[in-house]
Coordinates of C-alpha atoms in Angstrom, one line a residue:
M148 CA 0.0 0.0 0.0
T149 CA 2.8 2.3 1.0
S150 CA 4.7 1.6 -2.2
H151 CA 1.5 2.1 -4.3
R152 CA 1.0 5.5 -2.6
A153 CA 4.7 6.4 -3.1
S154 CA 4.4 5.4 -6.8
S155 CA 1.3 7.6 -7.2
Q156 CA 3.1 10.5 -5.5
L157 CA 6.1 10.0 -7.8
L158 CA 3.9 9.9 -10.9
R159 CA 2.1 13.1 -9.8
A160 CA 5.5 14.8 -9.2
L161 CA 6.7 13.6 -12.6
G162 CA 3.5 14.9 -14.1
T163 CA 4.0 18.3 -12.4
S164 CA 7.6 18.4 -13.6
A165 CA 6.5 17.7 -17.1
L166 CA 4.0 20.5 -17.0
V167 CA 6.6 22.9 -15.6
L168 CA 9.1 21.8 -18.3
A169 CA 6.4 22.2 -21.0
G170 CA 5.5 25.6 -19.6
S171 CA 9.1 26.8 -19.6
A172 CA 9.7 25.4 -23.1
A173 CA 6.7 27.5 -24.3
F174 CA 8.1 30.5 -22.5
A175 CA 11.6 29.9 -23.9
A176 CA 10.1 30.0 -27.4
D177 CA 9.0 33.6 -26.8
K178 CA 12.4 34.7 -25.5
V179 CA 13.9 36.7 -28.3
T180 CA 17.3 38.4 -28.6
I181 CA 17.5 41.4 -30.9
M182 CA 20.7 43.4 -31.6
V183 CA 20.2 47.1 -32.3
G184 CA 22.7 49.0 -34.4
G185 CA 23.0 51.8 -31.8
F186 CA 20.3 52.1 -29.0
E187 CA 20.7 55.9 -28.7
K188 CA 20.3 56.7 -32.4
Q189 CA 16.9 58.2 -33.1
I190 CA 16.6 56.2 -36.3
Y191 CA 16.3 53.0 -34.1
L192 CA 14.2 54.6 -31.4
P193 CA 11.2 52.2 -31.9
A194 CA 13.3 49.3 -30.3
K195 CA 13.9 50.9 -26.9
L196 CA 10.5 52.7 -27.0
A197 CA 8.6 49.4 -27.4
E198 CA 10.5 48.1 -24.4
R199 CA 9.8 51.2 -22.3
L200 CA 6.1 51.3 -23.1
G201 CA 5.8 47.7 -22.0
Y202 CA 4.6 46.5 -25.4
F203 CA 6.8 43.4 -25.5
K204 CA 5.6 42.2 -22.1
A205 CA 2.0 42.9 -23.1
E206 CA 2.5 40.4 -26.0
G207 CA 4.0 37.8 -23.6
L208 CA 7.5 38.3 -25.0
E209 CA 10.8 38.4 -23.2
V210 CA 12.9 40.5 -25.5
E211 CA 16.5 41.2 -24.8
L212 CA 17.9 44.2 -26.7
L213 CA 21.6 44.2 -27.2
N214 CA 23.6 47.3 -28.4
E215 CA 26.1 47.4 -31.2
S216 CA 27.2 50.7 -32.7
A217 CA 27.6 49.5 -36.3
G218 CA 24.8 47.7 -38.2
V219 CA 27.2 45.5 -40.0
N220 CA 28.5 43.9 -36.7
A221 CA 24.9 43.3 -35.7
E222 CA 24.2 41.6 -39.0
N223 CA 27.3 39.3 -38.4
E224 CA 26.0 38.4 -34.9
M225 CA 22.7 37.4 -36.4
L226 CA 24.3 35.3 -39.2
A227 CA 26.4 33.6 -36.6
G228 CA 23.2 32.6 -34.7
A229 CA 24.1 34.7 -31.6
V230 CA 20.9 36.8 -31.9
H231 CA 17.5 36.2 -33.5
G232 CA 17.1 39.5 -35.3
V233 CA 18.5 42.9 -35.9
V234 CA 17.2 46.4 -35.8
G235 CA 19.1 47.9 -38.7
F236 CA 18.8 49.0 -42.3
Y237 CA 16.8 47.1 -44.8
D238 CA 19.5 47.4 -47.4
H239 CA 21.4 44.6 -45.7
C240 CA 18.6 42.2 -46.7
V241 CA 19.2 43.0 -50.4
D242 CA 23.0 42.8 -50.0
L243 CA 22.8 39.5 -48.2
Q244 CA 20.6 37.8 -50.8
T245 CA 23.5 38.4 -53.3
K246 CA 25.7 36.4 -50.9
G247 CA 23.3 33.5 -50.7
K248 CA 21.7 34.5 -47.3
A249 CA 17.9 34.7 -47.0
V250 CA 17.1 37.5 -44.6
E251 CA 13.9 39.6 -44.6
S252 CA 12.5 42.8 -43.1
V253 CA 9.5 41.8 -41.0
V254 CA 8.6 45.3 -39.7
Q255 CA 9.7 48.4 -41.7
F256 CA 10.3 51.2 -39.2
S257 CA 11.3 54.0 -41.6
Q258 CA 11.0 55.3 -45.1
A259 CA 14.0 57.6 -45.0
P260 CA 17.6 56.9 -43.7
G261 CA 17.5 59.7 -41.1
E262 CA 21.2 60.2 -42.0
V263 CA 23.2 63.3 -42.8
E264 CA 26.5 63.7 -44.6
L265 CA 28.2 66.3 -42.4
V266 CA 31.4 68.2 -43.4
S267 CA 33.9 69.7 -41.0
T268 CA 33.7 73.5 -40.8
A269 CA 37.5 73.3 -40.9
H270 CA 37.1 72.6 -44.6
P271 CA 35.2 75.5 -46.2
E272 CA 36.5 74.3 -49.6
I273 CA 34.1 71.3 -49.5
K274 CA 30.8 72.4 -51.1
A275 CA 29.6 69.2 -52.7
M276 CA 30.2 65.4 -52.5
A277 CA 32.6 65.7 -55.5
D278 CA 34.8 68.0 -53.4
L279 CA 35.5 65.0 -51.1
R280 CA 37.8 63.4 -53.8
G281 CA 41.0 62.4 -51.9
K282 CA 39.4 62.9 -48.5
T283 CA 38.4 60.5 -45.7
L284 CA 34.7 60.0 -45.0
G285 CA 33.5 58.7 -41.6
V286 CA 31.1 55.8 -41.5
T287 CA 29.8 53.6 -38.6
G288 CA 31.5 50.5 -40.0
L289 CA 32.8 49.1 -43.3
G290 CA 30.0 47.2 -44.9
S291 CA 27.4 49.3 -42.9
S292 CA 24.6 51.2 -44.5
T293 CA 26.4 54.5 -43.9
N294 CA 29.3 53.1 -46.0
F295 CA 26.8 51.9 -48.7
L296 CA 25.2 55.4 -48.9
S297 CA 28.6 57.3 -48.8
Q298 CA 30.0 55.2 -51.6
Y299 CA 26.8 55.6 -53.7
M300 CA 26.8 59.4 -53.3
M301 CA 30.5 59.6 -54.2
V302 CA 30.2 57.4 -57.3
R303 CA 27.1 59.2 -58.4
S304 CA 29.1 62.5 -58.1
G305 CA 31.7 61.1 -60.5
V306 CA 34.3 60.1 -57.9
P307 CA 35.4 56.4 -58.2
L308 CA 35.8 54.2 -55.1
S309 CA 39.6 54.3 -55.5
E310 CA 39.7 58.1 -55.1
F311 CA 38.4 58.5 -51.5
S312 CA 38.5 56.5 -48.3
T313 CA 35.9 55.5 -45.7
L314 CA 36.9 55.1 -42.1
P315 CA 34.9 53.2 -39.5
V316 CA 34.4 55.7 -36.6
G317 CA 31.1 54.5 -35.1
A318 CA 28.6 57.2 -33.9
G319 CA 28.3 59.7 -31.0
T320 CA 31.5 60.5 -29.2
T321 CA 33.8 58.5 -31.4
F322 CA 32.5 60.2 -34.6
I323 CA 32.7 63.6 -33.0
Q324 CA 36.3 63.1 -31.9
A325 CA 37.3 61.8 -35.3
M326 CA 36.0 65.0 -36.9
K327 CA 37.6 67.2 -34.3
Q328 CA 41.0 65.5 -34.9
D329 CA 40.6 65.8 -38.7
K330 CA 40.8 62.0 -39.1
I331 CA 37.7 62.5 -41.2
Q332 CA 36.8 65.6 -43.2
A333 CA 33.2 64.5 -43.6
G334 CA 31.0 61.7 -42.4
M335 CA 27.6 60.2 -42.3
T336 CA 25.8 60.1 -39.0
T337 CA 22.4 60.4 -37.3
E338 CA 20.6 62.2 -34.5
P339 CA 21.5 63.2 -31.8
T340 CA 25.1 63.4 -33.1
I341 CA 24.0 65.7 -36.0
T342 CA 22.5 68.3 -33.6
H343 CA 25.6 68.2 -31.3
L344 CA 28.0 69.0 -34.2
L345 CA 25.8 71.6 -35.8
K346 CA 25.2 73.4 -32.4
S347 CA 29.0 73.4 -31.6
G348 CA 29.7 74.8 -35.0
E349 CA 32.1 72.0 -35.8
A350 CA 30.2 70.8 -38.8
R351 CA 27.6 71.7 -41.5
V352 CA 25.2 69.7 -43.6
L353 CA 26.3 68.6 -47.0
V354 CA 23.5 66.1 -47.8
D355 CA 20.4 65.7 -45.7
M356 CA 18.4 62.5 -45.7
R357 CA 16.3 63.1 -42.6
T358 CA 13.0 63.4 -44.4
V359 CA 11.3 61.5 -47.3
E360 CA 11.4 64.5 -49.6
K361 CA 15.1 65.3 -49.1
T362 CA 15.9 61.6 -49.4
K363 CA 14.2 61.5 -52.8
Q364 CA 16.4 64.4 -53.9
A365 CA 19.5 62.7 -52.7
L366 CA 18.8 59.0 -53.7
G367 CA 16.2 59.3 -56.4
G368 CA 13.4 57.7 -54.5
T369 CA 12.0 56.5 -51.1
Y370 CA 14.7 54.7 -49.2
P371 CA 13.3 52.2 -46.6
A372 CA 15.9 52.2 -43.9
A373 CA 15.5 51.2 -40.2
S374 CA 13.7 47.8 -39.8
L375 CA 13.5 44.6 -37.8
Y376 CA 15.1 42.0 -40.1
M377 CA 15.5 38.3 -39.3
P378 CA 16.6 35.1 -41.1
T379 CA 13.8 33.9 -43.3
D380 CA 14.0 30.3 -42.0
W381 CA 13.7 31.5 -38.4
V382 CA 10.7 33.6 -39.3
E383 CA 9.0 30.6 -41.0
K384 CA 9.6 28.3 -38.0
N385 CA 8.5 30.9 -35.4
K386 CA 5.5 32.7 -36.9
P387 CA 3.6 33.1 -33.7
T388 CA 6.6 34.8 -32.0
V389 CA 7.2 37.0 -35.1
Q390 CA 3.6 38.0 -35.1
K391 CA 3.9 39.1 -31.4
L392 CA 7.0 41.2 -32.3
A393 CA 5.1 42.8 -35.2
N394 CA 2.1 43.6 -32.9
A395 CA 4.5 45.3 -30.4
F396 CA 6.3 47.3 -33.0
V397 CA 3.3 48.4 -35.0
K398 CA 1.8 49.6 -31.7
T399 CA 5.0 51.5 -31.1
L400 CA 5.0 53.1 -34.6
K401 CA 1.3 54.2 -34.0
Y402 CA 2.4 55.7 -30.7
I403 CA 5.2 57.7 -32.5
N404 CA 2.7 58.8 -35.1
T405 CA 0.1 60.1 -32.6
H406 CA 2.4 61.6 -29.9
S407 CA 4.6 64.7 -29.8
A408 CA 8.4 64.5 -29.8
A409 CA 8.4 65.8 -26.2
D410 CA 6.0 62.9 -25.2
I411 CA 8.2 60.4 -26.9
A412 CA 11.4 61.8 -25.4
E413 CA 9.9 61.5 -21.9
Q414 CA 9.7 57.7 -22.4
M415 CA 13.4 57.4 -23.4
P416 CA 16.4 56.9 -21.0
K417 CA 17.8 60.3 -20.0
D418 CA 21.3 59.4 -21.3
F419 CA 19.9 59.1 -24.8
Y420 CA 19.7 63.0 -24.8
A421 CA 23.5 63.2 -24.8
G422 CA 23.3 66.1 -22.3
D423 CA 20.9 68.1 -24.5
K424 CA 17.3 67.3 -24.1
E425 CA 16.0 70.4 -25.9
G426 CA 18.2 69.5 -28.9
Y427 CA 17.0 65.9 -28.8
V428 CA 13.3 66.9 -28.8
K429 CA 13.8 69.4 -31.6
A430 CA 15.6 66.8 -33.8
L431 CA 12.9 64.2 -33.1
A432 CA 10.1 66.7 -33.9
E433 CA 11.8 67.5 -37.3
G434 CA 12.7 63.9 -38.1
K435 CA 9.9 61.7 -36.8
G436 CA 8.1 61.9 -40.1
M437 CA 10.6 59.3 -41.4
F438 CA 8.9 56.6 -39.4
T439 CA 6.2 54.5 -41.1
P440 CA 2.8 54.7 -39.4
D441 CA 2.1 50.9 -39.7
G442 CA 5.4 49.0 -40.4
V443 CA 4.5 48.4 -44.0
M444 CA 7.2 48.5 -46.7
P445 CA 6.7 51.7 -48.7
A446 CA 5.9 51.2 -52.4
G447 CA 8.9 51.5 -54.7
G448 CA 11.3 51.5 -51.7
P449 CA 13.0 48.2 -52.3
E450 CA 13.6 49.2 -56.0
T451 CA 15.4 52.4 -54.9
V452 CA 17.6 50.4 -52.5
L453 CA 18.5 47.9 -55.3
A454 CA 19.3 50.8 -57.7
V455 CA 21.5 52.5 -55.0
L456 CA 23.5 49.3 -54.2
S457 CA 23.8 48.4 -57.9
E458 CA 25.5 51.7 -58.6
F459 CA 28.7 50.8 -56.7
S460 CA 28.6 47.4 -55.1
K461 CA 30.4 44.5 -56.9
N462 CA 28.2 42.1 -54.9
V463 CA 25.0 43.5 -56.3
K464 CA 25.8 45.0 -59.7
G465 CA 24.4 42.8 -62.4
K466 CA 23.1 40.2 -60.0
K467 CA 19.5 39.0 -60.1
V468 CA 17.8 39.9 -56.9
D469 CA 14.3 38.8 -55.9
L470 CA 13.1 41.8 -53.9
S471 CA 9.9 40.0 -52.9
R472 CA 12.0 37.7 -50.7
T473 CA 13.8 40.6 -48.9
Y474 CA 10.8 41.7 -46.9
T475 CA 7.3 40.5 -45.8
T476 CA 4.2 42.4 -44.9
E477 CA 2.4 39.3 -43.6
F478 CA 2.9 40.1 -39.9
V479 CA 2.4 43.9 -39.9
K480 CA -0.9 43.5 -42.0
N481 CA -2.1 41.1 -39.3
A482 CA -0.9 43.2 -36.4
K483 CA -3.4 43.5 -33.6

């Protein structure tokens, strides 16, 4: 009798353990690690904002956001399987397809790069991109989107790749120091770094891509930039989790679209202001129109990205790219 009772208790205990394990396995499936190509950059603001507003938790997700100053490094971490997805520029999805990697944007955050080509005020002779022949241009990383766009604008201005250099200097303090020390004479960066250098008088704007209209002038069309992109095979195997991520991010984009820059800034960590909250809010007020209201890929955007990359990239030039496989609207269209 005792042994029968003991067996029953053991079976019950095993049953409970199995339930606990099953529960934790289900929970583990909703634990997602995303690498962001620079937390503090306003172009990637939806990532931290979704976390601060509690939208991930509301979807039953445990999302770990990791910071990496250059998008190309974040991409490499994802390809190595160290993270599930990246908050970075959509153009990586196009570039990677030409290298045999299937990666897709599942939520499109922005329809403009939010980048500016700044030139040091120590070089008044530089009045156009063509004047940067023989000069060094700062980018976040080699193979990053800032590098793609810098190379495109130089080649389009008649300067071959062999007649200028790009130097990886990151963003924020490292970018500012490189310009102060004349290691770079110009460079591509985002807010809040742009406002800091313009306010201090150390730089001026050469090419502005903070709005859709100015981007069309610079790049010839709408340039979908910041996005959540993930390996296609992971997306296919984890559709319920990807749907929850899309729900959280679409809600965040709607929040951005319906709240003032001051309201949004209040939700962000104070160190993101880089010591200038007023400048941060002003930059966000002027630039938040770059964000899509619903996470949907803008019409004609992928074609512009392909045209830009084809102009200078040996990987992309002359290659057949199936743009329909570089993004999906399945999840954002079903977002609740």
